[in-house]
mmCIF file of C-alpha atoms and ligand atoms in Angstrom:
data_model
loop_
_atom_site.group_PDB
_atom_site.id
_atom_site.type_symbol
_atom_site.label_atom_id
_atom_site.label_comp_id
_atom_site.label_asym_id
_atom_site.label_seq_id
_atom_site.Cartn_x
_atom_site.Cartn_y
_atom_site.Cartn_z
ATOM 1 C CA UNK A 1 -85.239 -139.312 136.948
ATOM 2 C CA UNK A 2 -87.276 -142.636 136.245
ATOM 3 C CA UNK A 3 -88.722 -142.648 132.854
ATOM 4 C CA UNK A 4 -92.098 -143.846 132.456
ATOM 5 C CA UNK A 5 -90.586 -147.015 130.714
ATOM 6 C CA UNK A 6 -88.330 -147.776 134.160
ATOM 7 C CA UNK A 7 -91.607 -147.066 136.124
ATOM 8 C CA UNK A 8 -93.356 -149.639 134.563
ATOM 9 C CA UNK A 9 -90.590 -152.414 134.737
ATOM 10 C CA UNK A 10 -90.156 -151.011 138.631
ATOM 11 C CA UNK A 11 -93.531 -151.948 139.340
ATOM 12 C CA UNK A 12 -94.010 -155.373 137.673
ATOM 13 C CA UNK A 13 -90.566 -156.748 139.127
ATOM 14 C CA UNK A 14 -91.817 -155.787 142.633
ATOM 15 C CA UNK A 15 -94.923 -157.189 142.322
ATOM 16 C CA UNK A 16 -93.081 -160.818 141.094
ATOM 17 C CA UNK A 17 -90.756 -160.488 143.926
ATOM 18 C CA UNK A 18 -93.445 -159.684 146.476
ATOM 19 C CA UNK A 19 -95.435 -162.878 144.569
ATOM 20 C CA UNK A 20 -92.740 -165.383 144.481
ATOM 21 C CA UNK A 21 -89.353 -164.849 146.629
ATOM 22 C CA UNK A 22 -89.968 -166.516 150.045
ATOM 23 C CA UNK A 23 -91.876 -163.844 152.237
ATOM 24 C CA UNK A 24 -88.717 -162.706 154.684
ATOM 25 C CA UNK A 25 -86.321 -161.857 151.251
ATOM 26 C CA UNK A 26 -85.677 -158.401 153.036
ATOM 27 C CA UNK A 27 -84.261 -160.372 155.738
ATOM 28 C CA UNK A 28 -82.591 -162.219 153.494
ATOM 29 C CA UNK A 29 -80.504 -158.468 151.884
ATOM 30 C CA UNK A 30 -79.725 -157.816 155.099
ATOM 31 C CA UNK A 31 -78.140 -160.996 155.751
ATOM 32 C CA UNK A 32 -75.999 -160.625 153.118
ATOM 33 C CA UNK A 33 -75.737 -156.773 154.239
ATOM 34 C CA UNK A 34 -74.268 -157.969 157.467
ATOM 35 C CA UNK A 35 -71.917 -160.879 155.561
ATOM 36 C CA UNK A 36 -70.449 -159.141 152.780
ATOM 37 C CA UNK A 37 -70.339 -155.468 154.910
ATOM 38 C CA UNK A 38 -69.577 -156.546 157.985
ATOM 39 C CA UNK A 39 -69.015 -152.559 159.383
ATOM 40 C CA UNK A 40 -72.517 -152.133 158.965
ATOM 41 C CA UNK A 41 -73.563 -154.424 161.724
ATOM 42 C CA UNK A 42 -72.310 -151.397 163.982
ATOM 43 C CA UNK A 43 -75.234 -149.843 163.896
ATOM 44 C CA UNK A 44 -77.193 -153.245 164.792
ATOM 45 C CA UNK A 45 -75.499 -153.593 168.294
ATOM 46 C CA UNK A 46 -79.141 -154.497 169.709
ATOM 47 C CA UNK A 47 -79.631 -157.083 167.140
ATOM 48 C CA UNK A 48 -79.156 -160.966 166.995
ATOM 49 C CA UNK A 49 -77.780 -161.055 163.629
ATOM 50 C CA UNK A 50 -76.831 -164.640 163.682
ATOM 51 C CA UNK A 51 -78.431 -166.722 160.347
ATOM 52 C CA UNK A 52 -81.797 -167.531 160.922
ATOM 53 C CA UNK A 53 -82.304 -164.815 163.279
ATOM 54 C CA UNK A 54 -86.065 -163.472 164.514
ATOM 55 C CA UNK A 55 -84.874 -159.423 164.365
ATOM 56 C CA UNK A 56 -82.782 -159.983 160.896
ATOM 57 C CA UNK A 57 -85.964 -161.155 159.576
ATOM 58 C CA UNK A 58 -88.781 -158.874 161.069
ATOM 59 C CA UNK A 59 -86.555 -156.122 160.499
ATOM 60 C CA UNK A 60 -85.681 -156.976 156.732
ATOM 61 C CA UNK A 61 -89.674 -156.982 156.517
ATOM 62 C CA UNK A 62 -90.205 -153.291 157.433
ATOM 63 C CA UNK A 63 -87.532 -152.353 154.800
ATOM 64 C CA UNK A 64 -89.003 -154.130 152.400
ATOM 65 C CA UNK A 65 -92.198 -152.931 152.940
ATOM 66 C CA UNK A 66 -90.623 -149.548 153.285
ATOM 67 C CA UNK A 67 -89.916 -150.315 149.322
ATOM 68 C CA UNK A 68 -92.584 -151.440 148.693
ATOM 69 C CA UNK A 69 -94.317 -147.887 149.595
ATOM 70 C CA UNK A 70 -91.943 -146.172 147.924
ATOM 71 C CA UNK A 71 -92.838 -148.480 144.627
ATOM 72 C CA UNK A 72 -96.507 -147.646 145.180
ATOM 73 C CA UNK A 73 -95.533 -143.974 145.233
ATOM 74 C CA UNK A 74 -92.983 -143.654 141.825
ATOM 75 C CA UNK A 75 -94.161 -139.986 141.755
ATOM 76 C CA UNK A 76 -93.651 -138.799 144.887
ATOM 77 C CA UNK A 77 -90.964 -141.148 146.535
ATOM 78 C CA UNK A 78 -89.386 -137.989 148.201
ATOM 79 C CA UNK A 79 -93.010 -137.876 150.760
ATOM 80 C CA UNK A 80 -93.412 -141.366 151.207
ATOM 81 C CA UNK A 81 -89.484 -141.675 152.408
ATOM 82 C CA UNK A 82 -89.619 -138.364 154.689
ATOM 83 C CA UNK A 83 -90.107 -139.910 157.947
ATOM 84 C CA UNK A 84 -87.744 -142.431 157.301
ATOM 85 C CA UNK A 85 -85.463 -139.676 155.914
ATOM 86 C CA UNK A 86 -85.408 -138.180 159.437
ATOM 87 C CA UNK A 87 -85.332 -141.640 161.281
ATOM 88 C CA UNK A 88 -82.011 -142.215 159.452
ATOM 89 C CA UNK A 89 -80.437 -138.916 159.584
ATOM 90 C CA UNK A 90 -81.290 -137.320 163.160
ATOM 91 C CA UNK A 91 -81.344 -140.321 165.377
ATOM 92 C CA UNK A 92 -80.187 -143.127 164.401
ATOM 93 C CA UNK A 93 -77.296 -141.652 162.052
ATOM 94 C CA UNK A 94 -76.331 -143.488 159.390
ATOM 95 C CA UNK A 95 -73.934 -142.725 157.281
ATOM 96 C CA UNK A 96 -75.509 -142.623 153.720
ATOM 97 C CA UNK A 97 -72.756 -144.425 151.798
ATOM 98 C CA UNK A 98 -74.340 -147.468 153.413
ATOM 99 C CA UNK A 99 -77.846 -146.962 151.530
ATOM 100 C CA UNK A 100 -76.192 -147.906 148.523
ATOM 101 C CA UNK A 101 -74.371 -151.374 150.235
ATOM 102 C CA UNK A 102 -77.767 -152.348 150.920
ATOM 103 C CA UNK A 103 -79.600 -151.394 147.793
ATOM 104 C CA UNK A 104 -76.436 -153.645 146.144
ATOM 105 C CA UNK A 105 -77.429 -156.503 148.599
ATOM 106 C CA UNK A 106 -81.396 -156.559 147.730
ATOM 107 C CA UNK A 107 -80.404 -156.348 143.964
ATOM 108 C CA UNK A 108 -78.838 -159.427 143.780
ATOM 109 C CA UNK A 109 -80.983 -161.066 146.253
ATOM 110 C CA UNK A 110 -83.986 -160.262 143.580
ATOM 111 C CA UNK A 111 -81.294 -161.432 140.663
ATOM 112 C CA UNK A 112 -80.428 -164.995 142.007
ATOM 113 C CA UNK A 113 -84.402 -165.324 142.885
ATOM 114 C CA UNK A 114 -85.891 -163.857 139.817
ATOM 115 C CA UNK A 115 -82.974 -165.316 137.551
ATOM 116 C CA UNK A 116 -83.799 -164.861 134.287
ATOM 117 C CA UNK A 117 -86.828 -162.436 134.827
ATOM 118 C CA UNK A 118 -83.908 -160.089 136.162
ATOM 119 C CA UNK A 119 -82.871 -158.828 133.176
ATOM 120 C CA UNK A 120 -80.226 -155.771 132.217
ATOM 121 C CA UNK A 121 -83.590 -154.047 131.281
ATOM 122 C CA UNK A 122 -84.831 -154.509 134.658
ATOM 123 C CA UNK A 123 -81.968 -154.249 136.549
ATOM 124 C CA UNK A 124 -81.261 -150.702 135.047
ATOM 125 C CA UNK A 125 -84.831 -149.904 135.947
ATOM 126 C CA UNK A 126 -84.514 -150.982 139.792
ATOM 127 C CA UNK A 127 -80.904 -149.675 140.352
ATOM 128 C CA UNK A 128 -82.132 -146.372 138.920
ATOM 129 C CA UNK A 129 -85.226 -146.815 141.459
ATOM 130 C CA UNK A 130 -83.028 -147.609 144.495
ATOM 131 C CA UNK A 131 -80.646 -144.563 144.046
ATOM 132 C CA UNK A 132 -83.621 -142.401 143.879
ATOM 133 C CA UNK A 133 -84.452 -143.955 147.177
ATOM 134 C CA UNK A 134 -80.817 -143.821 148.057
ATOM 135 C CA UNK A 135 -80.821 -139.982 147.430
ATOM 136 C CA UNK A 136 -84.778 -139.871 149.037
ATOM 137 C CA UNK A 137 -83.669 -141.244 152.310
ATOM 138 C CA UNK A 138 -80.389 -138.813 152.634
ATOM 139 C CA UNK A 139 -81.766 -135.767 151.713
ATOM 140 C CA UNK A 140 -82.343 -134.933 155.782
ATOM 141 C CA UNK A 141 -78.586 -134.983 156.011
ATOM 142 C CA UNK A 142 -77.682 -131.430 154.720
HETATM 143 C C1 HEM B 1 -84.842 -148.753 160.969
HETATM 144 C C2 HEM B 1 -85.882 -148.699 156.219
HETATM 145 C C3 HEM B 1 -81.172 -148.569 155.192
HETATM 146 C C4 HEM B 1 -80.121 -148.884 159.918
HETATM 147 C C5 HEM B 1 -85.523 -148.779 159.765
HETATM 148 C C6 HEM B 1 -86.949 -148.960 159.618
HETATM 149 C C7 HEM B 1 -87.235 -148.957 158.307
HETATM 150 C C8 HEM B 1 -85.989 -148.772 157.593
HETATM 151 C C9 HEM B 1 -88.620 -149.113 157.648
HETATM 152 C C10 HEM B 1 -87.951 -149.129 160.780
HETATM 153 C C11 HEM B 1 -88.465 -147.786 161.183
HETATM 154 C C12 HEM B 1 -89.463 -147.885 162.302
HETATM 155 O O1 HEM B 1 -89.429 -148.848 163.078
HETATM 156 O O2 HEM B 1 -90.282 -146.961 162.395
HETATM 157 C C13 HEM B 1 -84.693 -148.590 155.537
HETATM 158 C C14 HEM B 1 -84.576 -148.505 154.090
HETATM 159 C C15 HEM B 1 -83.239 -148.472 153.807
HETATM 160 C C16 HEM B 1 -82.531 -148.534 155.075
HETATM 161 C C17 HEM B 1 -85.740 -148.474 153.104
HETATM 162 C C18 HEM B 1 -82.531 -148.397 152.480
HETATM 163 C C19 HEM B 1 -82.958 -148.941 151.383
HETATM 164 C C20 HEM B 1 -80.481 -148.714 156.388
HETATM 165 C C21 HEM B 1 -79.057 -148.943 156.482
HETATM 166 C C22 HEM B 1 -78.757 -149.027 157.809
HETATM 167 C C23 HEM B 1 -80.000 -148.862 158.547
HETATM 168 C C24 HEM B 1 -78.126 -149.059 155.284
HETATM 169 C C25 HEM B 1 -77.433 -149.266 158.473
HETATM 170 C C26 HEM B 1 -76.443 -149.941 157.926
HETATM 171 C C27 HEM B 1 -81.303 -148.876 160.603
HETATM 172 C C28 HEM B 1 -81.404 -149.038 162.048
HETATM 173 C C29 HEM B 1 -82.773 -149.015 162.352
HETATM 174 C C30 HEM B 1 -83.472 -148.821 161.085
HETATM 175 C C31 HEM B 1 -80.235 -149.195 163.033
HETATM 176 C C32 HEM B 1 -83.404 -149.161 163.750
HETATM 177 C C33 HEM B 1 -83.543 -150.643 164.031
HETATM 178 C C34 HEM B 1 -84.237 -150.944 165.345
HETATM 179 O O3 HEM B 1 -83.649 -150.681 166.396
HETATM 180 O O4 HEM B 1 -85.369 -151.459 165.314
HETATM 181 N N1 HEM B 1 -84.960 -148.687 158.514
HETATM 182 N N2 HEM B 1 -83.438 -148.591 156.093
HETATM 183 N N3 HEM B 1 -81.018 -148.652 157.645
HETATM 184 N N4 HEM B 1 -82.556 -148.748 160.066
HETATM 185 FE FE1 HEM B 1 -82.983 -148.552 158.102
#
């Protein structure tokens, strides 16, 4: 559960990532999703994930903005993921252990942008945040 202290720290380090890491830094996770996991590119057969690639980059901006709906919605996260929930689990299948690789991936893309500003304090706060999401977006699978 996200305390109202974690909720607060969630909020203000999205809105200073949304405000100052270049626009695509959703691309930019899944980039390093793709690198340092390469197994997960199975399920991006379709894809052009070369660096610098047009789908990598579109497509990291839907998942961000995915998060960033379910950081407008701290109270409910569990209805603003459904649909997604059931994107992930009935057709396009993926297997949840990969939710956490990614939410790994966009932490320390918002670390080595944010530096400083990322602190253990924060950090908690957001990895706390993207299990909730983690748990949010498998909860279709059972
Ligand atoms: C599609 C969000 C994790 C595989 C999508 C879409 C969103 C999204 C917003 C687009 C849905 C639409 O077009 O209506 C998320 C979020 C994640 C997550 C918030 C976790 C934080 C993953 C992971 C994988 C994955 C870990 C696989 C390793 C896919 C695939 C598509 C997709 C294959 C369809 C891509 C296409 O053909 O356009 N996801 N996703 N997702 N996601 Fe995820």
């Amino acid at each position: 559960m996200l305390t109202d202290g974690d909720k607060k720290l969630v909020t203000q380090i999205w809105e200073k990532a949304t405000q100052s890491l270049p626009e695509d830094f959703g691309g930019e996770a899944l980039e390093r999703l793709f690198i340092v996991y390469p197994q997960t590119k199975t399920y991006f057969p379709h894809f052009d994930l070369q660096h610098g690639s047009e789908q990598v980059r579109a497509h990291g901006k839907k998942v961000a903005t995915a998060l960033g709906n379910a950081v407008k919605n701290l109270d409910n996260i569990s209805q603003a993921l459904s649909e997604l929930s059931n994107l992930h689990a009935y057709n396009l299948r993926v297997d949840p252990v990969n939710f956490k690789l990614l939410s790994q991936c966009f932490q320390v893309v918002l670390a080595a942008h944010l530096g400083k500003d990322y602190t253990a304090e924060v950090h908690a706060a957001f990895d706390k945040f993207l299990s909730v999401v983690c748990d949010k977006l498998a909860e279709k699978y059972r």
